[in-house]
Coordinates of C-alpha atoms in Angstrom, one line a residue:
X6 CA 0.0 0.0 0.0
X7 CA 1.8 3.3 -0.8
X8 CA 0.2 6.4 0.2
X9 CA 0.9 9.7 -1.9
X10 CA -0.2 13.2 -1.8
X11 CA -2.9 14.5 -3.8
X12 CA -2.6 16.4 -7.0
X13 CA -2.1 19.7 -6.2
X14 CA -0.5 19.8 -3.1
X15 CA 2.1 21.9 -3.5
X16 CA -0.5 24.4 -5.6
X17 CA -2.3 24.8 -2.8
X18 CA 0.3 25.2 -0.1
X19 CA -0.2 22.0 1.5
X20 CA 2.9 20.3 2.5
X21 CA 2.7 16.4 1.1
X22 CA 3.2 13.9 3.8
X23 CA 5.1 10.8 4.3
X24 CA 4.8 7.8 2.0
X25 CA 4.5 4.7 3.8
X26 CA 5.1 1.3 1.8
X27 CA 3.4 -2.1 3.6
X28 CA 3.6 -5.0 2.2
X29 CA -0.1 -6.3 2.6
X30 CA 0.0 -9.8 1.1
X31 CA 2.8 -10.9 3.5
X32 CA 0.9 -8.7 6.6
X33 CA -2.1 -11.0 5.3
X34 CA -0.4 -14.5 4.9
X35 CA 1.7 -13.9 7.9
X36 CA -2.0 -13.1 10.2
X37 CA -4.0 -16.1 8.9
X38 CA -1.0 -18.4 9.2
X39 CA -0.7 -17.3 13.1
X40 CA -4.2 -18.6 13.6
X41 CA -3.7 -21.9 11.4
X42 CA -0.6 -22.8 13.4
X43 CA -2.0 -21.8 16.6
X44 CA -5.5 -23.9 16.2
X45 CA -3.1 -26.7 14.8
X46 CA -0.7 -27.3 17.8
X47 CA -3.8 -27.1 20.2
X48 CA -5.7 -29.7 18.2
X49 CA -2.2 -31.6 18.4
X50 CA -2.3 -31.2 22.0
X51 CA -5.9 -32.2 22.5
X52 CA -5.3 -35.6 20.5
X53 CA -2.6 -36.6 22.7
X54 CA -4.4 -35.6 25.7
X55 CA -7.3 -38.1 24.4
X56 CA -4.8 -40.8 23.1
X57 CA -3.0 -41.1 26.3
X58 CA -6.9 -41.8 28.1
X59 CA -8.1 -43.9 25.0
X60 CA -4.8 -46.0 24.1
X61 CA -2.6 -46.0 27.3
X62 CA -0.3 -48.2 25.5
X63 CA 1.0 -45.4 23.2
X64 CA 2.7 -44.5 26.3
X65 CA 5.4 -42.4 23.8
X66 CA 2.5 -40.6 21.6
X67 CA 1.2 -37.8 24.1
X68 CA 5.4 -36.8 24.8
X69 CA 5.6 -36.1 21.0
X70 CA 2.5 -34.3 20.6
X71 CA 3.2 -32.3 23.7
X72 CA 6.5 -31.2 21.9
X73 CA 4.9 -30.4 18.5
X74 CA 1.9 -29.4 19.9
X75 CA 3.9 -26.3 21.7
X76 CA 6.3 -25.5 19.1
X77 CA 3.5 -25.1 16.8
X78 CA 1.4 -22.7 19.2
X79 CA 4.5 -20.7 19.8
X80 CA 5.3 -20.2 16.2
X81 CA 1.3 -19.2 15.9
X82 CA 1.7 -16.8 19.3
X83 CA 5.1 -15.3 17.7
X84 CA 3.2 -14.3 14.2
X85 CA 0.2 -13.6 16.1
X86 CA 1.8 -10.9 18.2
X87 CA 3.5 -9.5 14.8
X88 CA 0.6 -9.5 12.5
X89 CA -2.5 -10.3 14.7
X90 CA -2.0 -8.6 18.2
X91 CA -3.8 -5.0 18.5
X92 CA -2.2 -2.4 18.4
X93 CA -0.1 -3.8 15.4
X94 CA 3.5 -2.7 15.1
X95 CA 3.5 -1.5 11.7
X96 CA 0.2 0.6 12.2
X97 CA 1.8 1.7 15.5
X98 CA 4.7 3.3 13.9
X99 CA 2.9 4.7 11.1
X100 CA 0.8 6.8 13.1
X101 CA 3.9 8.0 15.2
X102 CA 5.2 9.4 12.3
X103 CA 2.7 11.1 10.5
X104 CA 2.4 14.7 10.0
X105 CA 6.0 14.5 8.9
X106 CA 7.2 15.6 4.6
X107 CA 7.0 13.7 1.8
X108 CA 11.3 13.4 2.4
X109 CA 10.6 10.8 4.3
X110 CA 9.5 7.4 3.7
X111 CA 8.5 4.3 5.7
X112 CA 8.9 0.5 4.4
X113 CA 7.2 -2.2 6.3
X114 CA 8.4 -5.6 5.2
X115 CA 9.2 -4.7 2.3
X116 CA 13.1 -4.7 3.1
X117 CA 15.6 -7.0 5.2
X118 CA 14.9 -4.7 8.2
X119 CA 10.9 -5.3 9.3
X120 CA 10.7 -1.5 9.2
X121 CA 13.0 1.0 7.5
X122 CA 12.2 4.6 7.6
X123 CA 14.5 7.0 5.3
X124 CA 14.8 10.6 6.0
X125 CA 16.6 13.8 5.6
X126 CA 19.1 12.4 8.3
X127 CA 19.3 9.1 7.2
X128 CA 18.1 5.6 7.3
X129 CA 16.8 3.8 10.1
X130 CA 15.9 0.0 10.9
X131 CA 13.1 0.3 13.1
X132 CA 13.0 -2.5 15.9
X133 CA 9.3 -2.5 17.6
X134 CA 8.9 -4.3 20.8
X135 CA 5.4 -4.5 21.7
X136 CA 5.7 -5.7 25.5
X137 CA 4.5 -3.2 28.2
X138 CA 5.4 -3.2 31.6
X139 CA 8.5 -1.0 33.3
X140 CA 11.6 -1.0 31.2
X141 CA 14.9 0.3 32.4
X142 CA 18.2 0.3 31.3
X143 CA 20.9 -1.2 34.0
X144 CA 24.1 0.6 32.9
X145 CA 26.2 -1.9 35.7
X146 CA 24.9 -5.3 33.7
X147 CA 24.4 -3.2 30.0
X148 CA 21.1 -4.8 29.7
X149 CA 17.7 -3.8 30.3
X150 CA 15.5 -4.7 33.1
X151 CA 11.6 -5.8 32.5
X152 CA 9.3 -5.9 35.3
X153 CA 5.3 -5.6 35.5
X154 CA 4.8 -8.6 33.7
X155 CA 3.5 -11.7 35.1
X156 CA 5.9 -15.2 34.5
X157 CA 2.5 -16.4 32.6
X158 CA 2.3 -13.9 30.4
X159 CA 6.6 -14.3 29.8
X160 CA 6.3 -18.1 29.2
X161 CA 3.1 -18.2 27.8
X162 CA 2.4 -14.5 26.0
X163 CA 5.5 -14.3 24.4
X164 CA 5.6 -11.5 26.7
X165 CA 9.7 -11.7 27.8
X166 CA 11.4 -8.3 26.6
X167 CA 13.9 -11.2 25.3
X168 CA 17.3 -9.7 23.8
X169 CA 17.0 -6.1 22.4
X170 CA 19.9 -5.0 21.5
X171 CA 21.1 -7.6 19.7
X172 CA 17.6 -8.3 17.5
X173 CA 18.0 -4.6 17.1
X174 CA 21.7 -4.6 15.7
X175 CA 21.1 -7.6 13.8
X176 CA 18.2 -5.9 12.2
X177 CA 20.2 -2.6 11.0
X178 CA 23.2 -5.1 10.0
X179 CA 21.0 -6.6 7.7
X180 CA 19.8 -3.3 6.0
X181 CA 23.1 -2.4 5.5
X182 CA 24.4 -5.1 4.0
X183 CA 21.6 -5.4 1.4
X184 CA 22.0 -1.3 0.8
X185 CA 25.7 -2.4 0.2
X186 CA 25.4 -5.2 -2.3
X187 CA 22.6 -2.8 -4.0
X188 CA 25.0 0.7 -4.2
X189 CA 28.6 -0.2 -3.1
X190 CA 30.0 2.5 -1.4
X191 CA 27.3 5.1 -2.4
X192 CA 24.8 3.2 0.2
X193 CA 24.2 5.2 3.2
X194 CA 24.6 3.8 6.9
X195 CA 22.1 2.5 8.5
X196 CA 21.2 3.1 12.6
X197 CA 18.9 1.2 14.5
X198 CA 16.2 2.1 16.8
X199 CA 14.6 0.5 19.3
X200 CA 10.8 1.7 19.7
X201 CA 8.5 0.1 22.0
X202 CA 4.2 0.3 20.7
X203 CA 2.5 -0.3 23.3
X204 CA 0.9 2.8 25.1
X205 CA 1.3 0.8 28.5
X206 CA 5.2 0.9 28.7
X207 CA 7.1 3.3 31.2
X208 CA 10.4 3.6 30.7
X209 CA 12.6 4.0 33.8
X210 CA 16.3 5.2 33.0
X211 CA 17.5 5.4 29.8
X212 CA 20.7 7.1 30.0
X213 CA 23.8 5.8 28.4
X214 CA 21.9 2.8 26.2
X215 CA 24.4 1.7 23.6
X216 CA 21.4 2.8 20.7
X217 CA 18.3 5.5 21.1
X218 CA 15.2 3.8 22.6
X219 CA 12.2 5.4 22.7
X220 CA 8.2 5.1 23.1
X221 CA 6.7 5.5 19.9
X222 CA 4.7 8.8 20.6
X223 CA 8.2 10.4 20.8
X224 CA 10.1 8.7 17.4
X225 CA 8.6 11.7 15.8
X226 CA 10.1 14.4 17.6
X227 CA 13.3 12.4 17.9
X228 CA 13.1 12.5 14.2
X229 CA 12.6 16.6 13.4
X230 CA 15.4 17.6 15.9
X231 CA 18.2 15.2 13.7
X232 CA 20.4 17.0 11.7
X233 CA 20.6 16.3 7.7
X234 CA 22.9 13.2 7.2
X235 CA 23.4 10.9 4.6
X236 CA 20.6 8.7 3.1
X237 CA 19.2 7.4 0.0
X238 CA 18.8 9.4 -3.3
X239 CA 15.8 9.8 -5.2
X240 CA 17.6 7.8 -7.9
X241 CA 18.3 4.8 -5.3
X242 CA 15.0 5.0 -3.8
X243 CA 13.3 4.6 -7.0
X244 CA 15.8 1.6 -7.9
X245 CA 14.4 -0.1 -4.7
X246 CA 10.8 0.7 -5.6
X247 CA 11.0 -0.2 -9.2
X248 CA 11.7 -4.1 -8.0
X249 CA 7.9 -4.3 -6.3
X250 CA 6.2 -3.0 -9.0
X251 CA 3.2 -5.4 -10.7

């Protein structure tokens, strides 16, 4: 879905806004796959529930189902909180960002990073963590620390804050090396940024984290007060875009 300004615009004095690019047949196919696999592993679960009451001699059966069962429910939960789960990530960050010039553009699965945003000060992999909760960052340990959620809703929710940084950095890593093996060394750097989307989040100290982390009602402030840096051309961004046409 690409989202353009209307004729006239610029006639009229109005300032066109963002284009955002989503890729809606993989947002689709991703969302009713999370509720296949998730309806699959519990009817896997239920069958070995009933096999180990109806044939007690498949002693073995209800270990295996238990196994698939739960892989096959976390794969569903994982897609499910990506693609399924309200408020939706991509949505999330769209509507932080809006009200900002057509300079900038946001990609949502569409590149190797889930969400790039490019801008006047350059190009950003967007990592969006929907988990709420208090957040903080512990400068002694360098990692964050996640409380307010329940160990249920960790082990069972998906709900664990997991490994930030690093999903982050491998996230803008990725980017890069695409940009690279697209433009060579005319391909911009890419920073990461860790946003969280849910509106329940507080954040406790952030001071010192080793990239910017922020709630998303703030990535578009963060955004105005960057200074101009290096990003794509209009000539590179149209090279990118000219692959998903038809």
């Amino acid at each position: 879905r690409v989202g353009r300004p209307e004729r006239g615009a610029r006639a009229t004095g109005v300032q066109p806004l963002m284009q955002v690019f989503s890729n809606e047949k993989l947002i689709k196919r991703n969302a009713l796959l999370s509720k296949a696999l998730s309806t699959l592993g519990l009817l896997v679960l239920l069958s070995g529930l009933a096999a180990s009451f109806l044939r007690p001699e498949w002693y073995a059966l209800p270990f295996y189902t238990l196994i698939t069962g739960f892989l096959l429910s976390n794969v569903g939960m994982l897609l499910a909180n990506r693609y399924v789960r309200e408020p939706r990530p991509h949505l999330v960050l769209s509507s932080a960002i809006k009200g900002v010039d057509d300079r900038h553009r946001l990609y949502h699965y569409r590149m190797p990073a889930q969400h790039t945003l490019v801008t006047p000060s350059g190009v950003y992999a967007l990592t969006a963590k929907f988990q709420g909760g208090s957040v903080a960052w512990d400068e002694k340990r360098k990692r964050f620390r996640h409380r307010g959620v329940s160990l249920f809703r960790r082990l069972f929710g998906q709900e664990s804050l997991g490994r930030p940084l690093i999903e982050a950095g491998a996230e803008a890593q990725r980017l890069a090396k695409f940009l690279e093996k697209q433009f060579g060394e005319d391909a911009p750097p890419v920073f990461p940024l860790l946003v969280f989307t849910s509106p329940k989040v507080e954040f406790g100290s952030m001071k010192n984290t080793p990239i910017p982390v922020l709630k998303a009602k703030r990535l578009n402030p963060y955004l105005r007060k960057r200074p101009r840096g290096q990003t794509l051309t209009d000539e590179q961004i149209a090279a990118l875009e000219a692959g998903w046409k038809g």
